[in-house]
């Protein structure tokens, strides 16, 4: 985490992969993006992102700020159905 900040990458939740045809992919999210803001809530780690997503309803449209290749982008993503950890 400190290494990422050393290289100028802001704190956030790093995305390792994005499922094909998922709401994230349809909204423009890509692997290696770093989510810094989700629906108005600052995101500094994966726990922050999980809490922000859990506070939203399925089919809700959210604004997501991501850091990608040295730029900050704003994406509109329409959430899908929630998946429980036991369903993985």
Tab-separated table of N, CA and C in Angstrom:
chain	number	residue	atom	x	y	z
A	1	UNK	N	0.832	-1.197	0.000
A	1	UNK	CA	0.000	0.000	0.000
A	1	UNK	C	0.876	1.260	0.000
A	2	UNK	N	1.898	1.294	0.874
A	2	UNK	CA	2.794	2.446	0.904
A	2	UNK	C	3.569	2.570	-0.403
A	3	UNK	N	3.886	1.430	-1.012
A	3	UNK	CA	4.603	1.443	-2.277
A	3	UNK	C	3.764	2.104	-3.361
A	4	UNK	N	2.461	1.837	-3.364
A	4	UNK	CA	1.585	2.446	-4.368
A	4	UNK	C	1.574	3.959	-4.207
A	5	UNK	N	1.488	4.455	-2.953
A	5	UNK	CA	1.489	5.894	-2.732
A	5	UNK	C	2.824	6.507	-3.157
A	6	UNK	N	3.918	5.774	-2.949
A	6	UNK	CA	5.238	6.246	-3.366
A	6	UNK	C	5.249	6.542	-4.867
A	7	UNK	N	4.561	5.707	-5.636
A	7	UNK	CA	4.514	5.885	-7.078
A	7	UNK	C	3.375	6.787	-7.532
A	8	UNK	N	2.712	7.450	-6.594
A	8	UNK	CA	1.684	8.416	-6.948
A	8	UNK	C	0.286	7.855	-7.114
A	9	UNK	N	0.111	6.578	-6.784
A	9	UNK	CA	-1.217	5.974	-6.866
A	9	UNK	C	-1.958	6.305	-5.571
A	10	UNK	N	-3.157	6.885	-5.655
A	10	UNK	CA	-3.880	7.261	-4.441
A	10	UNK	C	-4.375	6.038	-3.671
A	11	UNK	N	-4.678	6.259	-2.390
A	11	UNK	CA	-5.285	5.191	-1.595
A	11	UNK	C	-6.634	4.848	-2.189
A	12	UNK	N	-6.988	3.579	-2.124
A	12	UNK	CA	-8.266	3.137	-2.644
A	12	UNK	C	-8.338	1.632	-2.654
A	13	UNK	N	-9.351	1.108	-3.308
A	13	UNK	CA	-9.533	-0.333	-3.450
A	13	UNK	C	-9.085	-0.734	-4.849
A	14	UNK	N	-8.031	-1.531	-4.924
A	14	UNK	CA	-7.506	-1.988	-6.215
A	14	UNK	C	-8.375	-3.109	-6.754
A	15	UNK	N	-8.680	-3.030	-8.033
A	15	UNK	CA	-9.509	-4.036	-8.690
A	15	UNK	C	-8.582	-5.014	-9.405
A	16	UNK	N	-8.642	-6.292	-9.011
A	16	UNK	CA	-7.754	-7.280	-9.625
A	16	UNK	C	-8.338	-7.847	-10.915
A	17	UNK	N	-9.663	-7.958	-10.989
A	17	UNK	CA	-10.299	-8.462	-12.204
A	17	UNK	C	-11.744	-7.995	-12.251
A	18	UNK	N	-12.316	-8.006	-13.444
A	18	UNK	CA	-13.711	-7.604	-13.650
A	18	UNK	C	-14.374	-8.695	-14.477
A	19	UNK	N	-15.471	-9.241	-13.978
A	19	UNK	CA	-16.182	-10.305	-14.686
A	19	UNK	C	-16.830	-9.780	-15.963
A	20	UNK	N	-16.772	-10.597	-17.008
A	20	UNK	CA	-17.415	-10.241	-18.278
A	20	UNK	C	-18.919	-10.104	-18.072
A	21	UNK	N	-19.490	-9.102	-18.725
A	21	UNK	CA	-20.937	-8.833	-18.691
A	21	UNK	C	-21.451	-8.432	-17.312
A	22	UNK	N	-20.562	-8.148	-16.383
A	22	UNK	CA	-20.971	-7.729	-15.035
A	22	UNK	C	-21.360	-6.250	-15.047
A	23	UNK	N	-22.093	-5.795	-14.035
A	23	UNK	CA	-22.391	-4.366	-13.939
A	23	UNK	C	-21.115	-3.515	-13.926
A	24	UNK	N	-20.068	-4.018	-13.286
A	24	UNK	CA	-18.803	-3.271	-13.246
A	24	UNK	C	-18.231	-3.092	-14.650
A	25	UNK	N	-18.198	-4.172	-15.433
A	25	UNK	CA	-17.678	-4.074	-16.803
A	25	UNK	C	-18.559	-3.162	-17.648
A	26	UNK	N	-19.860	-3.317	-17.523
A	26	UNK	CA	-20.782	-2.482	-18.303
A	26	UNK	C	-20.632	-1.009	-17.952
A	27	UNK	N	-20.241	-0.721	-16.702
A	27	UNK	CA	-20.045	0.658	-16.274
A	27	UNK	C	-18.681	1.226	-16.613
A	28	UNK	N	-17.785	0.377	-17.155
A	28	UNK	CA	-16.477	0.866	-17.576
A	28	UNK	C	-15.330	0.550	-16.645
A	29	UNK	N	-15.573	-0.165	-15.549
A	29	UNK	CA	-14.510	-0.523	-14.620
A	29	UNK	C	-13.599	-1.563	-15.268
A	30	UNK	N	-12.285	-1.433	-15.024
A	30	UNK	CA	-11.307	-2.348	-15.619
A	30	UNK	C	-10.382	-2.880	-14.539
A	31	UNK	N	-9.797	-4.041	-14.821
A	31	UNK	CA	-8.790	-4.594	-13.923
A	31	UNK	C	-7.676	-3.568	-13.737
A	32	UNK	N	-7.155	-3.496	-12.537
A	32	UNK	CA	-6.072	-2.593	-12.119
A	32	UNK	C	-6.545	-1.165	-11.853
A	33	UNK	N	-7.840	-0.873	-12.030
A	33	UNK	CA	-8.359	0.417	-11.580
A	33	UNK	C	-8.255	0.474	-10.060
A	34	UNK	N	-8.158	1.684	-9.534
A	34	UNK	CA	-8.178	1.892	-8.090
A	34	UNK	C	-9.396	2.765	-7.798
A	35	UNK	N	-10.372	2.213	-7.077
A	35	UNK	CA	-11.571	2.975	-6.718
A	35	UNK	C	-11.234	3.848	-5.520
A	36	UNK	N	-11.436	5.169	-5.679
A	36	UNK	CA	-11.123	6.123	-4.610
A	36	UNK	C	-12.378	6.721	-3.969
A	37	UNK	N	-13.475	6.750	-4.720
A	37	UNK	CA	-14.756	7.255	-4.203
A	37	UNK	C	-15.866	6.391	-4.789
A	38	UNK	N	-16.802	5.960	-3.934
A	38	UNK	CA	-17.930	5.151	-4.380
A	38	UNK	C	-19.200	5.771	-3.833
A	39	UNK	N	-20.040	6.280	-4.723
A	39	UNK	CA	-21.327	6.862	-4.331
A	39	UNK	C	-21.168	7.949	-3.263
A	40	UNK	N	-20.146	8.780	-3.435
A	40	UNK	CA	-19.916	9.891	-2.515
A	40	UNK	C	-19.114	9.548	-1.274
A	41	UNK	N	-18.783	8.268	-1.089
A	41	UNK	CA	-18.019	7.836	0.088
A	41	UNK	C	-16.557	7.608	-0.299
A	42	UNK	N	-15.644	8.212	0.462
A	42	UNK	CA	-14.216	8.022	0.215
A	42	UNK	C	-13.852	6.556	0.463
A	43	UNK	N	-13.051	5.991	-0.422
A	43	UNK	CA	-12.626	4.597	-0.320
A	43	UNK	C	-11.107	4.573	-0.182
A	44	UNK	N	-10.629	4.019	0.941
A	44	UNK	CA	-9.189	3.920	1.146
A	44	UNK	C	-8.687	2.486	1.103
A	45	UNK	N	-9.619	1.507	1.142
A	45	UNK	CA	-9.229	0.097	1.116
A	45	UNK	C	-10.444	-0.748	0.729
A	46	UNK	N	-10.242	-2.052	0.617
A	46	UNK	CA	-11.339	-2.916	0.164
A	46	UNK	C	-12.488	-2.958	1.165
A	47	UNK	N	-12.187	-2.830	2.443
A	47	UNK	CA	-13.249	-2.828	3.451
A	47	UNK	C	-14.177	-1.633	3.273
A	48	UNK	N	-13.597	-0.467	2.957
A	48	UNK	CA	-14.410	0.726	2.692
A	48	UNK	C	-15.317	0.498	1.487
A	49	UNK	N	-14.774	-0.153	0.449
A	49	UNK	CA	-15.569	-0.402	-0.754
A	49	UNK	C	-16.716	-1.362	-0.460
A	50	UNK	N	-16.438	-2.434	0.270
A	50	UNK	CA	-17.491	-3.399	0.611
A	50	UNK	C	-18.600	-2.716	1.399
A	51	UNK	N	-18.247	-1.878	2.368
A	51	UNK	CA	-19.247	-1.169	3.171
A	51	UNK	C	-20.074	-0.224	2.311
A	52	UNK	N	-19.434	0.475	1.377
A	52	UNK	CA	-20.155	1.420	0.513
A	52	UNK	C	-21.115	0.682	-0.419
A	53	UNK	N	-20.679	-0.451	-0.965
A	53	UNK	CA	-21.544	-1.239	-1.847
A	53	UNK	C	-22.717	-1.809	-1.052
A	54	UNK	N	-22.435	-2.312	0.146
A	54	UNK	CA	-23.492	-2.895	0.982
A	54	UNK	C	-24.572	-1.880	1.345
A	55	UNK	N	-24.208	-0.598	1.386
A	55	UNK	CA	-25.176	0.447	1.746
A	55	UNK	C	-26.100	0.806	0.580
A	56	UNK	N	-25.849	0.246	-0.595
A	56	UNK	CA	-26.636	0.565	-1.785
A	56	UNK	C	-27.643	-0.544	-2.094
A	57	UNK	N	-28.620	-0.195	-2.906
A	57	UNK	CA	-29.656	-1.139	-3.314
A	57	UNK	C	-29.332	-1.708	-4.696
A	58	UNK	N	-29.804	-2.938	-4.977
A	58	UNK	CA	-29.640	-3.471	-6.331
A	58	UNK	C	-30.293	-2.525	-7.340
A	59	UNK	N	-29.724	-2.426	-8.511
A	59	UNK	CA	-30.195	-1.579	-9.609
A	59	UNK	C	-30.012	-0.087	-9.349
A	60	UNK	N	-29.348	0.284	-8.259
A	60	UNK	CA	-29.066	1.690	-7.981
A	60	UNK	C	-27.914	2.152	-8.861
A	61	UNK	N	-28.019	3.349	-9.425
A	61	UNK	CA	-26.927	3.928	-10.199
A	61	UNK	C	-26.033	4.715	-9.249
A	62	UNK	N	-24.729	4.445	-9.321
A	62	UNK	CA	-23.779	5.115	-8.438
A	62	UNK	C	-22.679	5.763	-9.278
A	63	UNK	N	-22.091	6.805	-8.726
A	63	UNK	CA	-20.951	7.470	-9.347
A	63	UNK	C	-19.693	6.950	-8.655
A	64	UNK	N	-18.738	6.500	-9.459
A	64	UNK	CA	-17.516	5.902	-8.933
A	64	UNK	C	-16.318	6.650	-9.506
A	65	UNK	N	-15.418	7.104	-8.632
A	65	UNK	CA	-14.174	7.727	-9.074
A	65	UNK	C	-13.091	6.665	-9.063
A	66	UNK	N	-12.396	6.534	-10.186
A	66	UNK	CA	-11.316	5.557	-10.281
A	66	UNK	C	-10.047	6.225	-10.776
A	67	UNK	N	-8.931	5.701	-10.310
A	67	UNK	CA	-7.619	6.133	-10.788
A	67	UNK	C	-7.151	5.073	-11.777
A	68	UNK	N	-6.829	5.505	-12.988
A	68	UNK	CA	-6.390	4.580	-14.035
A	68	UNK	C	-5.295	5.253	-14.863
A	69	UNK	N	-4.152	4.635	-14.907
A	69	UNK	CA	-3.042	5.106	-15.757
A	69	UNK	C	-2.741	6.594	-15.573
A	70	UNK	N	-2.699	7.025	-14.322
A	70	UNK	CA	-2.338	8.408	-14.037
A	70	UNK	C	-3.461	9.411	-14.130
A	71	UNK	N	-4.682	8.951	-14.387
A	71	UNK	CA	-5.828	9.856	-14.502
A	71	UNK	C	-6.948	9.422	-13.567
A	72	UNK	N	-7.745	10.394	-13.133
A	72	UNK	CA	-8.941	10.095	-12.364
A	72	UNK	C	-10.141	10.175	-13.291
A	73	UNK	N	-10.943	9.119	-13.296
A	73	UNK	CA	-12.124	9.042	-14.150
A	73	UNK	C	-13.370	8.922	-13.287
A	74	UNK	N	-14.489	9.430	-13.785
A	74	UNK	CA	-15.780	9.301	-13.120
A	74	UNK	C	-16.631	8.332	-13.942
A	75	UNK	N	-17.079	7.256	-13.328
A	75	UNK	CA	-17.896	6.255	-14.002
A	75	UNK	C	-19.265	6.170	-13.353
A	76	UNK	N	-20.305	5.993	-14.165
A	76	UNK	CA	-21.647	5.716	-13.650
A	76	UNK	C	-21.885	4.226	-13.805
A	77	UNK	N	-22.151	3.577	-12.690
A	77	UNK	CA	-22.349	2.130	-12.698
A	77	UNK	C	-23.708	1.822	-12.087
A	78	UNK	N	-24.492	0.997	-12.769
A	78	UNK	CA	-25.755	0.516	-12.226
A	78	UNK	C	-25.490	-0.826	-11.569
A	79	UNK	N	-25.711	-0.883	-10.265
A	79	UNK	CA	-25.409	-2.087	-9.505
A	79	UNK	C	-26.315	-3.240	-9.893
A	80	UNK	N	-25.816	-4.453	-9.683
A	80	UNK	CA	-26.600	-5.662	-9.920
A	80	UNK	C	-27.126	-6.211	-8.609
A	81	UNK	N	-27.576	-7.439	-8.659
A	81	UNK	CA	-28.055	-8.116	-7.456
A	81	UNK	C	-26.882	-8.378	-6.521
A	82	UNK	N	-27.148	-8.333	-5.215
A	82	UNK	CA	-26.106	-8.625	-4.246
A	82	UNK	C	-25.876	-10.121	-4.184
A	83	UNK	N	-24.608	-10.487	-4.059
A	83	UNK	CA	-24.220	-11.895	-3.932
A	83	UNK	C	-23.680	-12.089	-2.525
A	84	UNK	N	-24.221	-13.049	-1.827
A	84	UNK	CA	-23.750	-13.343	-0.483
A	84	UNK	C	-22.445	-14.120	-0.557
A	85	UNK	N	-21.584	-13.940	0.453
A	85	UNK	CA	-20.303	-14.634	0.482
A	85	UNK	C	-20.498	-16.143	0.376
A	86	UNK	N	-21.589	-16.666	0.920
A	86	UNK	CA	-21.833	-18.112	0.877
A	86	UNK	C	-22.160	-18.594	-0.538
A	87	UNK	N	-22.456	-17.680	-1.457
A	87	UNK	CA	-22.783	-18.062	-2.822
A	87	UNK	C	-21.559	-18.155	-3.723
A	88	UNK	N	-20.371	-17.761	-3.244
A	88	UNK	CA	-19.159	-17.808	-4.054
A	88	UNK	C	-18.714	-19.227	-4.269
